[in-house]
Structure formats: structure tokens, C-alpha cells
């Protein structure tokens, strides 16, 4: 049928101990498995085996995994991807711990994206029978789930076309230089679920990570997360504030290796008939940081 | 405690034990261009003009390649001075004073040596 959601992010970290202190002690993800040089984590409201894999050595993104609904979706997306002209290969069950076989693609932006249809289900922290509202033993921020990822790409037009034509994503918001016929696309926020974005990209170097984000319940949880970042000396980039684009509430911050994370709440709902919103570059600062309306140099320059 | 001086500016601050260059300058009210402050982006690289620094945490070779390290470039959010050092900011960067209150404190302390 279709791509259901962002299922996993694999990120590189320079020091695993420091990274786990951040993702487990501060953010409250649960460590579910370890392999030499790798750690698998999940957030409390996720039912699949893991959503984050940390790999020791370097910084930045290894790959993203999006989960599709059915096994036979893989073949359809494989055909379309090949027609589009991107490099594909089949991956077998077990190549990724607890993840089914699937398809690996190298995007025009050099990012590696995997599609899979099954993951070992280990359940949420509250279960599925008469569940409580939230688990009482949350650690730190207690992030409920991973939400989206923003990457930088040299050619936003082609990447947007890829996600649209191959994977059936739709643009919720687009950032263009101006509204003239010569206006160029410099960013796109695309969805496959009914959130404002499941993937986003802005113009920049290929293969780079801008951030990946956790979805929080509301604005007060964002503030509480910010308090914890101060207590734990987490390097904060911007926020708490609101985005014009997506209308979400946010804090950008960095993990101990310099990978940018976000806690994100709110935002509107999208549907297949959602009319795309356009932002022009002269309003970029307001689009990104709606309240302060000022871009810091880091927003566009700091990627891993 | 080792001191950090910045070439082209009349600035000298002390770095606490284990305190990286960027943190020492920020603590005393100065600022310059930096990014993640965690060694991931390379935005805060500076030239080490004199003195020695050490890294007490792992720094990715993707961010600070060995060739740059040998050429005297250091990642100022992670590099800890182990002797008095002088750094030079990138040509298109400048040192600015973001908290004059802290500068006055520094001058007061000068008349009252620790």
C-alpha cells in the first residue's frame, strides 16, 4: 500500500558511553540490544524493536529506515526506484537486527534509505490491554517516539521528485527563493503519514544530517525537556520556540557527538488532499523560528 | 592555570583544568563563531599559533582530519589548553564581547590577584 512511517535512524557517535548517557539518561530511550560498536534503542510509545541505532566511530547519518505496509510493497518501490534511476539492492532479513528483508536505496542526495515491512514487535511500555496513559518509570525527558528527519541535499528538486514519484510522499510545505518563474526550490517538508513531515530536506551538502526529531505531547513537555537539557548540560541550539513551517513547537539541541536532535510538538494534520504551503526565502527566518524571526548561522551551517 | 590569548586582540583568559578553549572564552564573556559545541560540525576550528592543547574526548577524523591537526588547526570546543596558548580565529570571523559585565569582573580581579 504505502510507506507508513520513519522506523529507524542509524547515527554515528564518537563515544558510545557519552552517547548512551544522552539518549538513555537524558532523553529516556530504552537500550534494547547491544552489539560490538552498536547500540539499539527505542522510545516508550513505540512497539517495534528499536527506532535508533548508534554506531561508534565518526558522526552523522548512516541510514534511515522507513516501514512499508506489506511485503509486496517492496517490489513495487524497487521497480519505481530503478525507473527513477537510483541505485537499489535487496537486503536480507537479519542484516538489520530484528528487521525484515527489504530494499536499500542510495538517494540522489547520497543518503541511504531502507524500506522494510516487518520488525520484531516488542510492545510499548504501557502495552495494549487497558493501558495506562504513560509509564511511571520514565527517565529524563521520556521521549515517546521518533518522528521525522531533516537532511541536506544538493538538488532539492530531484530529491522531492524522488520522494513524490517513487515513494508517494507529498509536500506539505515548500521553501522557494521567490514566486517568480525562475524561483528555485530550496527546501521541502514531505509527509507519508498525516503529520506535517516524515522527511524534510533543505539545500546543502549531500549525505548530511541536519537533525532527527522526537515527537512530544505538547508545549509544556518541550519546556520540561529544555529544563532537563540545562540540568544535564546538553548543548542547545535554539528554542524553545515555534516553527512557522509545520507550526510545530521545538527545541534544537546536540547530542554529545554534535548530531542535532529536536524535540517537536504540535503541528497540523495532513491528508492526501492537503494543499501545499509555500514559503519564500525572504520569510525564511520566520518560517524556521516563528517567534524570534532570526536565523542563527548554525541553522544552515551545522550538519553532521 | 593555562591562559588563552587571541591573536589580534588584547584578550587573555585563564582556562580551568579540563576546560576547552571555547568554553574558557565564553565563560569570560567573549564569543566567536561556533556550532554544536560537541565536536561534530567543525564550525569553531581555530589556528593554534603557540602552545599545546590536548583532546580528552574522542574527536572524529571526519571533523578534524590528521592533516589539519598537524597543520596546527584545532577544534576549539574540544581542545583543552595544557600550556599557555595563543589562537587565531578564521579570517572571516571575529572575537566579540557578548557580556561586558563579565569583562568588568575580569578587570576587578586583575587588581586583586588570586
CSV table of C-alpha atoms in Angstrom, one decimal:
chain,number,residue,atom,x,y,z
A,1,UNK,CA,0.0,0.0,0.0
A,2,UNK,CA,2.3,2.7,1.1
A,3,UNK,CA,5.2,3.9,3.3
A,4,UNK,CA,3.9,4.1,6.9
A,5,UNK,CA,6.5,6.0,8.8
A,6,UNK,CA,10.1,6.7,9.7
A,7,UNK,CA,11.0,3.5,11.5
A,8,UNK,CA,14.7,3.8,12.3
A,9,UNK,CA,17.6,6.2,12.3
A,10,UNK,CA,21.2,4.9,12.3
A,11,UNK,CA,23.6,7.5,13.5
A,12,UNK,CA,27.3,7.6,14.2
A,13,UNK,CA,28.6,8.7,17.5
A,14,UNK,CA,32.2,9.4,18.5
A,15,UNK,CA,31.9,7.9,22.0
A,16,UNK,CA,29.3,5.3,22.9
A,17,UNK,CA,29.3,5.9,26.7
A,18,UNK,CA,28.6,9.6,26.2
A,19,UNK,CA,26.0,8.9,23.6
A,20,UNK,CA,24.1,6.5,25.8
A,21,UNK,CA,24.3,9.0,28.7
A,22,UNK,CA,22.4,11.3,26.3
A,23,UNK,CA,20.0,9.1,24.6
A,24,UNK,CA,19.2,6.9,27.6
A,25,UNK,CA,19.7,9.1,30.8
A,26,UNK,CA,18.7,12.5,29.3
A,27,UNK,CA,16.2,11.6,26.6
A,28,UNK,CA,15.0,8.4,28.3
A,29,UNK,CA,15.2,6.0,25.4
A,30,UNK,CA,15.5,2.4,26.4
A,31,UNK,CA,18.5,0.3,25.5
A,32,UNK,CA,17.1,-2.8,23.9
A,33,UNK,CA,20.2,-4.5,22.4
A,34,UNK,CA,23.9,-4.2,22.0
A,35,UNK,CA,26.4,-5.5,19.5
A,36,UNK,CA,30.1,-4.7,19.3
A,37,UNK,CA,30.2,-0.9,18.5
A,38,UNK,CA,26.4,-0.7,18.2
A,39,UNK,CA,23.5,0.1,20.5
A,40,UNK,CA,19.8,-0.3,19.7
A,41,UNK,CA,17.3,2.0,21.5
A,42,UNK,CA,13.6,2.5,21.5
A,43,UNK,CA,11.2,5.1,22.9
A,44,UNK,CA,8.5,4.2,25.3
A,45,UNK,CA,5.5,4.5,23.0
A,46,UNK,CA,7.0,2.6,20.1
A,47,UNK,CA,6.0,-1.0,19.6
A,48,UNK,CA,8.7,-2.1,17.1
A,49,UNK,CA,12.0,-3.5,18.3
A,50,UNK,CA,14.0,-0.2,18.0
A,51,UNK,CA,14.0,3.2,16.4
A,52,UNK,CA,17.6,4.4,16.9
A,53,UNK,CA,20.8,2.6,16.2
A,54,UNK,CA,24.0,4.2,17.4
A,55,UNK,CA,27.3,3.2,15.7
A,56,UNK,CA,30.5,4.1,17.3
A,57,UNK,CA,33.0,6.0,15.1
A,58,UNK,CA,32.6,9.3,13.4
A,59,UNK,CA,29.5,11.5,13.4
A,60,UNK,CA,26.4,11.9,11.1
A,61,UNK,CA,23.9,9.7,9.5
A,62,UNK,CA,24.4,6.0,8.5
A,63,UNK,CA,21.0,5.4,7.1
A,64,UNK,CA,17.2,5.9,7.5
A,65,UNK,CA,14.6,3.1,7.6
A,66,UNK,CA,11.0,3.6,6.5
A,67,UNK,CA,8.5,0.9,7.2
A,68,UNK,CA,6.0,-0.1,4.5
A,69,UNK,CA,2.7,-1.9,5.0
A,70,UNK,CA,3.1,-5.1,3.0
A,71,UNK,CA,5.9,-7.4,1.8
A,72,UNK,CA,4.8,-6.9,-1.8
A,73,UNK,CA,5.2,-3.1,-1.5
A,74,UNK,CA,9.0,-3.7,-1.6
A,75,UNK,CA,8.9,-4.9,-5.2
A,76,UNK,CA,6.7,-2.1,-6.4
A,77,UNK,CA,9.0,0.5,-4.8
A,78,UNK,CA,12.1,-1.3,-6.2
A,79,UNK,CA,10.7,-1.1,-9.7
A,80,UNK,CA,9.9,2.6,-9.4
A,81,UNK,CA,13.2,3.4,-7.8
A,82,UNK,CA,15.0,1.7,-10.6
A,83,UNK,CA,12.9,3.5,-13.2
A,84,UNK,CA,13.8,6.7,-11.4
A,85,UNK,CA,17.5,5.8,-11.8
A,86,UNK,CA,18.6,5.3,-8.2
A,87,UNK,CA,20.9,2.5,-7.0
A,88,UNK,CA,19.0,-0.2,-5.3
A,89,UNK,CA,19.8,-3.5,-3.6
A,90,UNK,CA,17.8,-6.1,-1.8
A,91,UNK,CA,18.7,-6.6,1.9
A,92,UNK,CA,18.0,-9.8,3.7
A,93,UNK,CA,16.3,-10.5,6.9
A,94,UNK,CA,18.7,-10.1,9.8
A,95,UNK,CA,21.1,-7.7,8.1
A,96,UNK,CA,19.4,-5.2,10.5
A,97,UNK,CA,18.7,-6.8,13.9
A,98,UNK,CA,15.0,-7.7,14.3
A,99,UNK,CA,14.1,-6.1,10.9
A,100,UNK,CA,12.7,-8.0,7.8
A,101,UNK,CA,14.2,-8.2,4.4
A,102,UNK,CA,13.7,-5.2,2.2
A,103,UNK,CA,15.2,-2.7,-0.2
A,104,UNK,CA,18.2,-0.5,0.2
A,105,UNK,CA,18.5,2.6,-2.0
A,106,UNK,CA,21.1,5.3,-2.4
A,107,UNK,CA,19.2,8.5,-3.0
A,108,UNK,CA,20.3,11.2,-5.5
A,109,UNK,CA,21.5,13.0,-2.4
A,110,UNK,CA,23.7,10.1,-1.4
A,111,UNK,CA,21.7,9.3,1.7
A,112,UNK,CA,21.0,5.6,2.3
A,113,UNK,CA,17.3,4.8,2.7
A,114,UNK,CA,15.9,1.4,3.5
A,115,UNK,CA,12.4,0.1,3.2
A,116,UNK,CA,11.2,-2.9,5.2
A,117,UNK,CA,7.8,-4.3,6.0
A,118,UNK,CA,8.3,-6.1,9.3
A,119,UNK,CA,10.1,-5.6,12.6
A,120,UNK,CA,10.0,-7.7,15.7
A,121,UNK,CA,7.3,-6.2,17.9
A,122,UNK,CA,8.3,-5.8,21.5
A,123,UNK,CA,5.5,-3.6,22.5
A,124,UNK,CA,5.2,-0.2,24.1
A,125,UNK,CA,5.9,0.5,27.8
A,126,UNK,CA,2.2,0.6,28.6
A,127,UNK,CA,1.0,-2.3,26.5
A,128,UNK,CA,-2.2,-2.9,24.6
A,129,UNK,CA,-4.6,-4.1,27.2
A,130,UNK,CA,-6.3,-1.4,29.3
A,131,UNK,CA,-3.1,0.7,29.1
A,132,UNK,CA,-2.2,3.5,31.5
A,133,UNK,CA,-1.6,6.9,30.0
A,134,UNK,CA,2.1,6.8,30.4
A,135,UNK,CA,4.7,4.7,32.1
A,136,UNK,CA,5.6,5.9,35.7
A,137,UNK,CA,9.2,4.9,35.5
A,138,UNK,CA,10.3,7.2,32.6
A,139,UNK,CA,13.8,8.5,32.7
A,140,UNK,CA,14.6,12.2,31.9
A,141,UNK,CA,12.7,13.7,29.0
A,142,UNK,CA,10.9,10.3,28.4
A,143,UNK,CA,10.6,10.8,24.6
A,144,UNK,CA,7.6,8.8,23.3
A,145,UNK,CA,8.7,8.3,19.7
A,146,UNK,CA,10.9,9.3,16.8
A,147,UNK,CA,9.0,11.5,14.4
A,148,UNK,CA,11.0,12.8,11.4
A,149,UNK,CA,14.3,13.6,10.0
A,150,UNK,CA,15.8,16.6,8.1
A,151,UNK,CA,18.7,16.1,5.8
A,152,UNK,CA,20.6,18.4,3.4
A,153,UNK,CA,20.8,17.8,-0.3
A,154,UNK,CA,22.5,19.5,-3.2
A,155,UNK,CA,19.5,19.1,-5.5
A,156,UNK,CA,16.2,19.5,-3.7
A,157,UNK,CA,14.1,19.3,-7.0
A,158,UNK,CA,15.3,15.8,-7.7
A,159,UNK,CA,15.0,14.6,-4.2
A,160,UNK,CA,11.5,16.0,-3.9
A,161,UNK,CA,10.6,14.3,-7.2
A,162,UNK,CA,12.1,11.0,-5.9
A,163,UNK,CA,10.0,11.0,-2.7
A,164,UNK,CA,6.9,12.0,-4.7
A,165,UNK,CA,7.2,9.8,-7.7
A,166,UNK,CA,8.8,6.7,-6.1
A,167,UNK,CA,7.6,6.7,-2.5
A,168,UNK,CA,4.2,8.5,-2.7
A,169,UNK,CA,5.2,11.3,-0.3
A,170,UNK,CA,3.5,14.7,-0.6
A,171,UNK,CA,5.0,18.1,0.1
A,172,UNK,CA,3.2,19.8,3.0
A,173,UNK,CA,5.4,22.9,2.7
A,174,UNK,CA,7.9,24.1,0.2
A,175,UNK,CA,10.5,26.8,0.5
A,176,UNK,CA,11.4,28.7,-2.7
A,177,UNK,CA,13.8,31.5,-3.5
A,178,UNK,CA,10.8,33.6,-4.8
A,179,UNK,CA,7.5,33.3,-6.5
A,180,UNK,CA,8.8,34.2,-10.0
A,181,UNK,CA,9.0,31.7,-12.8
A,182,UNK,CA,12.8,31.5,-12.0
A,183,UNK,CA,12.1,30.7,-8.4
A,184,UNK,CA,14.1,27.7,-7.2
A,185,UNK,CA,13.2,25.1,-4.6
A,186,UNK,CA,15.5,25.3,-1.5
A,187,UNK,CA,13.6,23.1,0.9
A,188,UNK,CA,10.7,20.7,1.1
A,189,UNK,CA,8.8,19.1,4.0
A,190,UNK,CA,7.1,16.0,2.9
A,191,UNK,CA,4.7,13.5,4.5
A,192,UNK,CA,3.5,10.0,4.1
A,193,UNK,CA,1.5,9.9,7.4
A,194,UNK,CA,-0.8,12.6,8.5
A,195,UNK,CA,1.8,14.8,10.2
A,196,UNK,CA,3.4,17.8,8.5
A,197,UNK,CA,6.6,16.0,7.7
A,198,UNK,CA,8.1,12.5,7.8
A,199,UNK,CA,11.1,13.6,5.9
A,200,UNK,CA,12.4,17.1,5.1
A,201,UNK,CA,15.3,18.4,3.2
A,202,UNK,CA,17.0,21.7,2.6
A,203,UNK,CA,19.7,22.7,0.1
A,204,UNK,CA,23.2,21.8,1.4
A,205,UNK,CA,25.8,19.2,1.2
A,206,UNK,CA,24.8,15.7,0.1
A,207,UNK,CA,24.7,12.9,2.6
A,208,UNK,CA,24.4,15.1,5.6
A,209,UNK,CA,22.1,15.1,8.6
A,210,UNK,CA,20.6,18.3,9.8
A,211,UNK,CA,18.6,16.6,12.7
A,212,UNK,CA,16.2,13.9,13.7
A,213,UNK,CA,13.3,14.6,15.9
A,214,UNK,CA,11.2,13.2,18.7
A,215,UNK,CA,7.5,13.9,18.9
A,216,UNK,CA,6.4,15.2,22.3
A,217,UNK,CA,2.9,15.6,23.7
A,218,UNK,CA,2.7,19.3,24.0
A,219,UNK,CA,4.4,22.6,24.6
A,220,UNK,CA,4.8,22.1,28.3
A,221,UNK,CA,6.7,18.9,27.6
A,222,UNK,CA,9.0,20.9,25.3
A,223,UNK,CA,9.7,23.3,28.2
A,224,UNK,CA,10.3,20.4,30.6
A,225,UNK,CA,12.8,18.9,28.1
A,226,UNK,CA,14.6,22.2,28.0
A,227,UNK,CA,14.9,22.3,31.8
A,228,UNK,CA,16.4,18.8,31.7
A,229,UNK,CA,18.9,19.9,29.0
A,230,UNK,CA,20.1,22.6,31.3
A,231,UNK,CA,20.4,20.2,34.2
A,232,UNK,CA,22.4,17.7,32.0
A,233,UNK,CA,24.5,20.4,30.2
A,234,UNK,CA,23.1,19.4,26.8
A,235,UNK,CA,24.3,21.8,24.1
A,236,UNK,CA,21.1,23.7,23.0
A,237,UNK,CA,21.0,25.2,19.5
A,238,UNK,CA,17.7,27.1,19.5
A,239,UNK,CA,14.5,27.2,21.5
A,240,UNK,CA,12.0,26.6,23.0
A,241,UNK,CA,10.2,28.4,20.2
A,242,UNK,CA,7.8,27.7,17.3
A,243,UNK,CA,8.4,26.9,13.7
A,244,UNK,CA,6.4,28.8,11.1
A,245,UNK,CA,6.9,25.9,8.8
A,246,UNK,CA,4.9,22.9,10.2
A,247,UNK,CA,3.7,25.2,13.1
A,248,UNK,CA,5.4,22.9,15.5
A,249,UNK,CA,7.0,23.8,18.8
A,250,UNK,CA,10.6,23.0,19.2
A,251,UNK,CA,14.0,22.9,20.8
A,252,UNK,CA,17.0,22.0,18.7
A,253,UNK,CA,19.9,20.6,20.6
A,254,UNK,CA,23.0,18.5,20.0
A,255,UNK,CA,24.0,15.0,21.2
A,256,UNK,CA,27.5,14.6,22.7
A,257,UNK,CA,28.9,13.9,19.2
A,258,UNK,CA,27.4,17.1,17.7
A,259,UNK,CA,24.5,15.4,15.9
A,260,UNK,CA,21.5,17.7,16.1
A,261,UNK,CA,18.3,16.4,17.7
A,262,UNK,CA,14.9,18.0,18.1
A,263,UNK,CA,12.0,17.7,20.5
A,264,UNK,CA,8.9,18.6,18.5
A,265,UNK,CA,5.3,19.0,19.5
A,266,UNK,CA,2.1,20.2,17.8
A,267,UNK,CA,1.9,20.9,14.1
A,268,UNK,CA,-1.2,20.5,12.0
A,269,UNK,CA,-2.6,17.3,10.4
A,270,UNK,CA,-2.2,16.5,6.7
A,271,UNK,CA,-4.2,14.4,4.3
A,272,UNK,CA,-3.7,13.3,0.7
A,273,UNK,CA,-5.7,16.3,-0.4
A,274,UNK,CA,-3.6,18.8,1.7
A,275,UNK,CA,-2.8,21.9,-0.2
A,276,UNK,CA,0.9,22.6,-0.2
A,277,UNK,CA,2.0,25.7,1.7
A,278,UNK,CA,4.7,27.9,0.1
A,279,UNK,CA,7.3,29.9,2.0
A,280,UNK,CA,9.5,32.4,0.2
A,281,UNK,CA,13.2,32.8,1.1
A,282,UNK,CA,12.7,36.4,2.3
A,283,UNK,CA,10.5,35.0,5.1
A,284,UNK,CA,12.8,32.1,5.9
A,285,UNK,CA,13.7,33.3,9.3
A,286,UNK,CA,10.1,33.5,10.3
A,287,UNK,CA,9.4,30.1,8.7
A,288,UNK,CA,12.1,28.4,10.7
A,289,UNK,CA,11.9,30.4,14.0
A,290,UNK,CA,8.5,32.0,14.1
A,291,UNK,CA,8.8,34.0,17.3
A,292,UNK,CA,12.4,35.3,17.1
A,293,UNK,CA,12.4,35.6,13.3
A,294,UNK,CA,16.1,35.5,13.3
A,295,UNK,CA,18.2,32.7,11.8
A,296,UNK,CA,21.4,31.9,13.5
A,297,UNK,CA,24.3,30.9,11.4
A,298,UNK,CA,24.2,27.4,12.9
A,299,UNK,CA,20.8,26.5,11.3
A,300,UNK,CA,22.2,26.3,7.8
A,301,UNK,CA,25.9,25.6,8.5
A,302,UNK,CA,25.9,23.0,11.2
A,303,UNK,CA,25.3,19.5,9.9
A,304,UNK,CA,27.0,16.2,10.6
B,1,UNK,CA,46.1,27.7,35.0
B,2,UNK,CA,47.0,28.0,31.4
B,3,UNK,CA,45.9,31.1,29.6
B,4,UNK,CA,44.3,31.6,26.2
B,5,UNK,CA,45.2,34.6,24.1
B,6,UNK,CA,43.6,35.5,20.8
B,7,UNK,CA,45.9,36.9,18.1
B,8,UNK,CA,45.0,40.5,17.1
B,9,UNK,CA,43.0,41.2,20.3
B,10,UNK,CA,44.1,42.4,23.7
B,11,UNK,CA,42.5,39.4,25.4
B,12,UNK,CA,43.8,36.8,27.7
B,13,UNK,CA,41.7,34.5,29.8
B,14,UNK,CA,42.5,31.6,32.1
B,15,UNK,CA,41.3,28.1,31.3
B,16,UNK,CA,40.2,26.0,34.2
B,17,UNK,CA,41.6,22.4,34.4
B,18,UNK,CA,40.0,20.4,31.6
B,19,UNK,CA,38.2,23.4,30.1
B,20,UNK,CA,38.2,23.7,26.4
B,21,UNK,CA,39.3,26.9,24.6
B,22,UNK,CA,35.7,27.9,23.5
B,23,UNK,CA,34.3,27.3,27.0
B,24,UNK,CA,37.0,29.4,28.6
B,25,UNK,CA,36.5,32.4,26.3
B,26,UNK,CA,32.7,32.2,26.6
B,27,UNK,CA,32.8,32.0,30.4
B,28,UNK,CA,34.6,35.3,30.4
B,29,UNK,CA,32.1,37.0,28.1
B,30,UNK,CA,33.6,36.5,24.7
B,31,UNK,CA,32.1,34.9,21.6
B,32,UNK,CA,33.1,33.9,18.1
B,33,UNK,CA,31.6,31.6,15.6
B,34,UNK,CA,30.8,28.1,16.9
B,35,UNK,CA,28.2,25.4,16.1
B,36,UNK,CA,27.3,22.3,18.1
B,37,UNK,CA,30.0,22.8,20.8
B,38,UNK,CA,30.3,19.0,20.8
B,39,UNK,CA,33.0,18.4,18.2
B,40,UNK,CA,30.6,17.3,15.4
B,41,UNK,CA,30.5,20.2,13.0
B,42,UNK,CA,33.9,21.8,12.9
B,43,UNK,CA,32.5,25.3,12.8
B,44,UNK,CA,34.7,26.5,15.7
B,45,UNK,CA,38.0,25.5,14.3
B,46,UNK,CA,40.9,27.9,15.0
B,47,UNK,CA,44.6,28.0,14.4
B,48,UNK,CA,46.9,27.2,17.3
B,49,UNK,CA,49.6,29.9,17.0
B,50,UNK,CA,51.6,28.8,20.0
B,51,UNK,CA,51.3,26.4,23.0
B,52,UNK,CA,49.9,22.9,23.3
B,53,UNK,CA,46.4,21.5,23.5
B,54,UNK,CA,45.1,18.1,24.3
B,55,UNK,CA,41.8,16.3,23.5
B,56,UNK,CA,40.3,14.4,26.4
B,57,UNK,CA,37.4,13.1,24.4
B,58,UNK,CA,37.3,11.4,21.0
B,59,UNK,CA,37.3,13.7,18.1
B,60,UNK,CA,36.1,12.3,14.7
B,61,UNK,CA,38.7,12.3,12.0
B,62,UNK,CA,35.9,13.4,9.6
B,63,UNK,CA,35.7,16.6,11.5
B,64,UNK,CA,39.4,17.2,12.3
B,65,UNK,CA,41.5,15.3,9.8
B,66,UNK,CA,45.0,14.4,10.8
B,67,UNK,CA,46.4,16.7,8.1
B,68,UNK,CA,44.6,19.7,9.7
B,69,UNK,CA,45.7,18.6,13.2
B,70,UNK,CA,49.3,18.5,12.0
B,71,UNK,CA,48.9,21.9,10.4
B,72,UNK,CA,48.0,23.4,13.8
B,73,UNK,CA,44.3,23.6,13.4
B,74,UNK,CA,42.3,22.8,16.5
B,75,UNK,CA,38.7,22.2,17.3
B,76,UNK,CA,38.2,24.8,19.9
B,77,UNK,CA,35.1,23.3,21.6
B,78,UNK,CA,37.1,20.2,22.4
B,79,UNK,CA,40.8,21.3,22.6
B,80,UNK,CA,41.9,21.8,26.2
B,81,UNK,CA,45.0,24.1,26.7
B,82,UNK,CA,47.7,22.3,28.6
B,83,UNK,CA,50.2,25.3,28.3
B,84,UNK,CA,49.5,29.0,27.7
B,85,UNK,CA,48.3,29.2,24.2
B,86,UNK,CA,47.6,31.8,21.5
B,87,UNK,CA,44.9,31.1,18.9
B,88,UNK,CA,44.0,32.9,15.7
B,89,UNK,CA,40.4,33.0,14.5
B,90,UNK,CA,39.4,32.3,10.9
B,91,UNK,CA,39.9,35.3,8.5
B,92,UNK,CA,36.1,35.8,8.2
B,93,UNK,CA,35.5,35.5,11.9
B,94,UNK,CA,35.9,38.0,14.8
B,95,UNK,CA,36.0,37.9,18.5
B,96,UNK,CA,33.2,39.9,20.1
B,97,UNK,CA,32.3,40.8,23.6
B,98,UNK,CA,28.9,39.4,24.4
B,99,UNK,CA,28.8,40.1,28.1
B,100,UNK,CA,30.6,43.3,29.1
B,101,UNK,CA,29.6,42.6,32.8
B,102,UNK,CA,32.0,39.7,32.8
B,103,UNK,CA,34.8,41.8,31.3
B,104,UNK,CA,34.4,44.3,34.2
B,105,UNK,CA,34.7,41.4,36.6
B,106,UNK,CA,37.9,40.4,35.0
B,107,UNK,CA,39.4,43.9,35.4
B,108,UNK,CA,38.4,44.0,39.0
B,109,UNK,CA,40.0,40.7,39.6
B,110,UNK,CA,43.2,41.9,38.0
B,111,UNK,CA,43.6,44.4,40.9
B,112,UNK,CA,43.1,41.5,43.3
B,113,UNK,CA,45.4,38.7,42.2
B,114,UNK,CA,44.2,35.2,43.1
